[in-house]
């Protein structure tokens, strides 16, 4: 169960040259873990996250998600997987600018084929749990960065995925908002969700139970913190 | 999902109201143009059909002279080959016909007292009444007795009676035609204007033999009208008459007829075809503008897809499938087509109304002439929406999210 990566590579062709953003990554993440992926800019963290989040496909290698080989899935099956199993949080929030916080949160349920009434009820409940009950009708540009990221987290949670992935979720936030956001991730992990987040700030990585360091498309270290040894 | 896609599409259209309306305008004008253009074409067709139908659709008309002789068409009725005997012979031998009405005609000045009136005098037989469905208001019609004795009697059309006698009843009075007195035996009921705009009451009828001998001094006929019992019998009757007359006129082998048998149904078919072509031509002009409107839709949808690349990326990242995105954009362009089509129908009807009111042209709007361009506008929205929608649906989520 969980996530198993084997020899994952991702290559980009730029003109004549081929750049390997991932040069052979093998990794196992069990359900309920809280993993931080660290590394300098350009080291391949986002590339790895996108593959983990089924947004992108590896050039080679195998990715088993809940014992399902992702490489064999069609584009639409990948879309369904993103919809049901994974909640993705982006650095720049990626909210739809023309619809309210409420409808943004409910959006994944549209593609899950759930009726409008239920969508809105569930979205309202989740928004309340991230402390934004009073901001339901606000448009994204009427919210602060921290509030927007909480909307994005609510959206990632709405279809009850078991894995939450976040690519530098605090990258655009001030330190206070960052703390709030990290507390939410901590709570979610307590509730049993698998959390995988990318960051280059050691303070943020502090919250995680396991820290993976990436450089030049390779994992150079993978440490589980002492207090979490099993 | 379908309901959601419609809601998303409508919202996107509302977010860019002016742009949506301008795009729609292409379709509105296209549909409006097709409807109004076709309404003009169908108006012409209706007018032509009515005027032919008013002549009687199961009527054969025989006129002297070939339909064309070496490319030069002699004025119909000017030859001297048709005789009263021909008419009687047709009546006797051809099967499946009701009436045979031979006639001659010429313009004369009619004088009554100090009044005068110039009109067409027809030399006719009693059957003329039935074949033209005339009714006599007062007095009687020309009788067989009048034909046999070449009586100088006349039946006046309502217009002629009114012009010469005013309120007075002309029956029993005398009129002078070509300086010879004729006794008025009857007045016809008014038939009003023909669909061609001709006054059908502006006629004077006299016995055929009287007209031939006393007025015109001729022995031939200008035309023979034949009413066929059944529409299906038209071709057969026409053939029989042709071969009969060829035989009587001693025309053999490949020599050309010295008469022409015209079939109103065939004239009608020809005219219908011609007016159909006109309608098609006019409709095509409108259809071209509809097509241009479609290109406008495609153009705007391409822009819209590019502008909303990020939105598409977000939707895909959250689980939208190829079909979801395709549907969203297709519905958007179809909605432009449908709304444009609906407004276009109003514009088209309004234009057709204005053309007939202020332009004096007859216009006809039918359900087909509305529904076909409406369907076409939806099809245009669909067709020109497919490419942009596909482009959107095929976007790679990561690349779409990275799009600035
Ligand atoms: N679409 C792309 N085309 C070409 N090169 C890319 C693309 N995406 C990422 N890369 C390259 O892959 C490497 C890793 O990128 P990324 O995973 O975004 O790094 P990180 O998130 O760790 O900063 C970089 O060298 C980057 O330039
Ligand atoms: Mg990155």
Short mmCIF file of N, CA, C and O in Angstrom, two decimals, chain B residues 78-138:
data_model
loop_
_atom_site.label_atom_id
_atom_site.label_comp_id
_atom_site.label_asym_id
_atom_site.label_seq_id
_atom_site.Cartn_x
_atom_site.Cartn_y
_atom_site.Cartn_z
N UNK B 78 -50.93 33.78 -83.61
CA UNK B 78 -50.96 34.60 -84.82
C UNK B 78 -51.05 33.74 -86.09
O UNK B 78 -51.34 34.26 -87.15
N UNK B 79 -50.79 32.45 -85.95
CA UNK B 79 -50.89 31.59 -87.13
C UNK B 79 -52.36 31.25 -87.40
O UNK B 79 -53.23 31.57 -86.59
N UNK B 80 -52.60 30.62 -88.49
CA UNK B 80 -53.98 30.46 -88.94
C UNK B 80 -54.39 29.00 -89.03
O UNK B 80 -55.28 28.65 -89.78
N UNK B 81 -53.71 28.15 -88.24
CA UNK B 81 -53.90 26.71 -88.46
C UNK B 81 -55.00 26.07 -87.64
O UNK B 81 -55.44 24.98 -87.96
N UNK B 82 -55.47 26.70 -86.57
CA UNK B 82 -56.46 26.05 -85.72
C UNK B 82 -57.87 26.43 -86.16
O UNK B 82 -58.17 27.60 -86.35
N UNK B 83 -58.71 25.41 -86.25
CA UNK B 83 -60.08 25.70 -86.69
C UNK B 83 -61.08 25.21 -85.65
O UNK B 83 -60.75 24.42 -84.77
N UNK B 84 -62.31 25.71 -85.79
CA UNK B 84 -63.38 25.28 -84.90
C UNK B 84 -63.61 23.78 -85.03
O UNK B 84 -63.92 23.11 -84.05
N UNK B 85 -63.40 23.28 -86.25
CA UNK B 85 -63.56 21.84 -86.45
C UNK B 85 -62.54 21.06 -85.62
O UNK B 85 -62.85 19.99 -85.09
N UNK B 86 -61.32 21.59 -85.53
CA UNK B 86 -60.31 20.96 -84.68
C UNK B 86 -60.85 20.82 -83.27
O UNK B 86 -60.76 19.76 -82.64
N UNK B 87 -61.42 21.91 -82.78
CA UNK B 87 -61.94 21.91 -81.41
C UNK B 87 -63.04 20.89 -81.25
O UNK B 87 -63.07 20.13 -80.27
N UNK B 88 -63.96 20.87 -82.21
CA UNK B 88 -65.08 19.93 -82.12
C UNK B 88 -64.58 18.49 -82.18
O UNK B 88 -65.09 17.60 -81.49
N UNK B 89 -63.59 18.28 -83.02
CA UNK B 89 -63.03 16.95 -83.18
C UNK B 89 -62.35 16.48 -81.89
O UNK B 89 -62.49 15.33 -81.48
N UNK B 90 -61.63 17.40 -81.25
CA UNK B 90 -60.98 17.08 -79.96
C UNK B 90 -62.04 16.68 -78.96
O UNK B 90 -61.95 15.65 -78.28
N UNK B 91 -63.08 17.48 -78.89
CA UNK B 91 -64.17 17.24 -77.94
C UNK B 91 -64.78 15.85 -78.16
O UNK B 91 -65.08 15.13 -77.22
N UNK B 92 -64.92 15.50 -79.45
CA UNK B 92 -65.56 14.23 -79.78
C UNK B 92 -64.66 13.02 -79.48
O UNK B 92 -65.14 12.02 -78.97
N UNK B 93 -63.36 13.13 -79.81
CA UNK B 93 -62.53 11.93 -79.79
C UNK B 93 -61.61 11.76 -78.59
O UNK B 93 -61.26 10.64 -78.24
N UNK B 94 -61.20 12.83 -77.98
CA UNK B 94 -60.25 12.66 -76.88
C UNK B 94 -60.99 12.29 -75.61
O UNK B 94 -62.02 12.87 -75.28
N UNK B 95 -60.44 11.26 -74.92
CA UNK B 95 -61.11 10.81 -73.70
C UNK B 95 -60.54 11.50 -72.46
O UNK B 95 -59.42 11.97 -72.46
N UNK B 96 -61.38 11.54 -71.45
CA UNK B 96 -60.92 12.08 -70.16
C UNK B 96 -60.87 13.58 -70.12
O UNK B 96 -60.11 14.16 -69.35
N UNK B 97 -61.67 14.25 -70.97
CA UNK B 97 -61.70 15.71 -70.89
C UNK B 97 -63.12 16.18 -70.62
O UNK B 97 -64.09 15.54 -71.03
N UNK B 98 -63.25 17.30 -69.91
CA UNK B 98 -64.57 17.82 -69.55
C UNK B 98 -65.08 18.84 -70.55
O UNK B 98 -66.18 18.73 -71.08
N UNK B 99 -64.28 19.85 -70.76
CA UNK B 99 -64.72 20.95 -71.62
C UNK B 99 -63.67 21.28 -72.66
O UNK B 99 -62.48 21.16 -72.41
N UNK B 100 -64.18 21.75 -73.79
CA UNK B 100 -63.29 22.28 -74.82
C UNK B 100 -63.82 23.66 -75.17
O UNK B 100 -64.99 23.80 -75.52
N UNK B 101 -62.99 24.67 -75.03
CA UNK B 101 -63.47 26.03 -75.28
C UNK B 101 -62.58 26.74 -76.29
O UNK B 101 -61.52 27.27 -75.94
N UNK B 102 -63.02 26.76 -77.55
CA UNK B 102 -62.26 27.50 -78.57
C UNK B 102 -62.55 28.99 -78.42
O UNK B 102 -63.64 29.37 -77.97
N UNK B 103 -61.58 29.83 -78.74
CA UNK B 103 -61.85 31.27 -78.62
C UNK B 103 -60.99 32.10 -79.55
O UNK B 103 -59.94 31.66 -80.02
N UNK B 104 -61.52 33.30 -79.83
CA UNK B 104 -60.76 34.33 -80.56
C UNK B 104 -60.89 35.59 -79.71
O UNK B 104 -61.80 35.71 -78.89
N UNK B 105 -59.99 36.53 -79.90
CA UNK B 105 -60.12 37.76 -79.12
C UNK B 105 -59.45 38.92 -79.82
O UNK B 105 -58.49 38.74 -80.60
N UNK B 106 -59.96 40.11 -79.56
CA UNK B 106 -59.35 41.32 -80.09
C UNK B 106 -59.86 42.52 -79.30
O UNK B 106 -60.95 42.48 -78.74
N UNK B 107 -59.07 43.56 -79.26
CA UNK B 107 -59.47 44.78 -78.56
C UNK B 107 -60.43 45.59 -79.43
O UNK B 107 -60.20 45.75 -80.64
N UNK B 108 -61.50 46.08 -78.80
CA UNK B 108 -62.44 46.95 -79.52
C UNK B 108 -62.89 48.07 -78.61
O UNK B 108 -62.86 47.94 -77.38
N UNK B 109 -63.37 49.14 -79.26
CA UNK B 109 -64.02 50.18 -78.47
C UNK B 109 -65.50 49.85 -78.43
O UNK B 109 -66.12 49.58 -79.46
N UNK B 110 -66.08 49.84 -77.24
CA UNK B 110 -67.50 49.53 -77.07
C UNK B 110 -68.21 50.85 -76.77
O UNK B 110 -67.74 51.64 -75.94
N UNK B 111 -69.31 51.06 -77.44
CA UNK B 111 -70.04 52.31 -77.23
C UNK B 111 -71.46 51.98 -76.77
O UNK B 111 -72.11 51.09 -77.31
N UNK B 112 -71.91 52.72 -75.75
CA UNK B 112 -73.29 52.61 -75.32
C UNK B 112 -73.76 54.01 -75.01
O UNK B 112 -73.23 54.66 -74.11
N UNK B 113 -74.73 54.49 -75.80
CA UNK B 113 -75.19 55.87 -75.63
C UNK B 113 -74.02 56.80 -75.88
O UNK B 113 -73.33 56.69 -76.90
N UNK B 114 -73.71 57.68 -74.91
CA UNK B 114 -72.58 58.58 -75.11
C UNK B 114 -71.34 58.11 -74.36
O UNK B 114 -70.38 58.83 -74.22
N UNK B 115 -71.41 56.88 -73.83
CA UNK B 115 -70.26 56.33 -73.11
C UNK B 115 -69.47 55.43 -74.04
O UNK B 115 -70.05 54.78 -74.92
N UNK B 116 -68.13 55.39 -73.86
CA UNK B 116 -67.36 54.39 -74.59
C UNK B 116 -66.27 53.80 -73.70
O UNK B 116 -65.85 54.41 -72.72
N UNK B 117 -65.83 52.62 -74.06
CA UNK B 117 -64.90 51.85 -73.22
C UNK B 117 -64.13 50.90 -74.12
O UNK B 117 -64.74 50.23 -74.95
N UNK B 118 -62.83 50.89 -73.98
CA UNK B 118 -62.03 49.97 -74.81
C UNK B 118 -61.67 48.73 -74.00
O UNK B 118 -61.17 48.84 -72.89
N UNK B 119 -61.99 47.58 -74.59
CA UNK B 119 -61.73 46.34 -73.86
C UNK B 119 -61.51 45.20 -74.83
O UNK B 119 -61.59 45.38 -76.06
N UNK B 120 -61.21 44.03 -74.29
CA UNK B 120 -60.99 42.87 -75.15
C UNK B 120 -62.32 42.15 -75.36
O UNK B 120 -63.03 41.87 -74.40
N UNK B 121 -62.63 41.91 -76.63
CA UNK B 121 -63.84 41.16 -76.95
C UNK B 121 -63.42 39.73 -77.27
O UNK B 121 -62.51 39.51 -78.06
N UNK B 122 -64.05 38.77 -76.58
CA UNK B 122 -63.75 37.36 -76.80
C UNK B 122 -64.88 36.72 -77.57
O UNK B 122 -66.05 36.92 -77.23
N UNK B 123 -64.53 35.99 -78.63
CA UNK B 123 -65.51 35.14 -79.29
C UNK B 123 -65.42 33.78 -78.63
O UNK B 123 -64.35 33.16 -78.63
N UNK B 124 -66.55 33.32 -78.06
CA UNK B 124 -66.48 32.09 -77.26
C UNK B 124 -67.69 31.19 -77.50
O UNK B 124 -68.65 31.60 -78.17
N UNK B 125 -67.64 30.01 -76.95
CA UNK B 125 -68.77 29.08 -77.00
C UNK B 125 -69.31 28.92 -75.58
O UNK B 125 -68.65 29.34 -74.63
N UNK B 126 -70.50 28.32 -75.40
CA UNK B 126 -71.08 28.20 -74.05
C UNK B 126 -70.13 27.54 -73.05
O UNK B 126 -70.17 27.84 -71.85
N UNK B 127 -69.28 26.63 -73.52
CA UNK B 127 -68.40 25.92 -72.58
C UNK B 127 -67.38 26.83 -71.91
O UNK B 127 -66.79 26.49 -70.89
N UNK B 128 -67.18 28.00 -72.51
CA UNK B 128 -66.24 28.98 -71.95
C UNK B 128 -66.62 29.32 -70.51
O UNK B 128 -65.77 29.54 -69.66
N UNK B 129 -67.94 29.35 -70.26
CA UNK B 129 -68.44 29.70 -68.94
C UNK B 129 -67.95 28.71 -67.88
O UNK B 129 -67.47 29.11 -66.81
N UNK B 130 -68.05 27.43 -68.23
CA UNK B 130 -67.65 26.41 -67.27
C UNK B 130 -66.14 26.40 -67.08
O UNK B 130 -65.62 26.29 -65.96
N UNK B 131 -65.43 26.52 -68.17
CA UNK B 131 -63.98 26.38 -68.10
C UNK B 131 -63.34 27.54 -67.34
O UNK B 131 -62.31 27.38 -66.67
N UNK B 132 -63.94 28.72 -67.40
CA UNK B 132 -63.39 29.88 -66.67
C UNK B 132 -64.13 30.08 -65.35
O UNK B 132 -63.93 31.09 -64.69
N UNK B 133 -64.99 29.14 -65.01
CA UNK B 133 -65.90 29.23 -63.85
C UNK B 133 -66.51 30.62 -63.70
O UNK B 133 -66.34 31.29 -62.68
N UNK B 134 -67.20 31.02 -64.76
CA UNK B 134 -67.91 32.31 -64.73
C UNK B 134 -69.34 32.07 -64.27
O UNK B 134 -69.88 30.99 -64.44
N UNK B 135 -69.93 33.08 -63.66
CA UNK B 135 -71.36 32.99 -63.33
C UNK B 135 -72.03 34.26 -63.83
O UNK B 135 -71.42 35.35 -63.83
N UNK B 136 -73.25 34.09 -64.29
CA UNK B 136 -73.98 35.23 -64.85
C UNK B 136 -74.83 35.84 -63.73
O UNK B 136 -75.61 35.15 -63.07
N UNK B 137 -74.65 37.15 -63.52
CA UNK B 137 -75.39 37.84 -62.46
C UNK B 137 -76.81 38.14 -62.87
O UNK B 137 -77.76 37.83 -62.15
N UNK B 138 -76.97 38.69 -64.04
CA UNK B 138 -78.33 38.93 -64.53
C UNK B 138 -78.35 38.57 -66.01
O UNK B 138 -77.34 38.67 -66.70
#
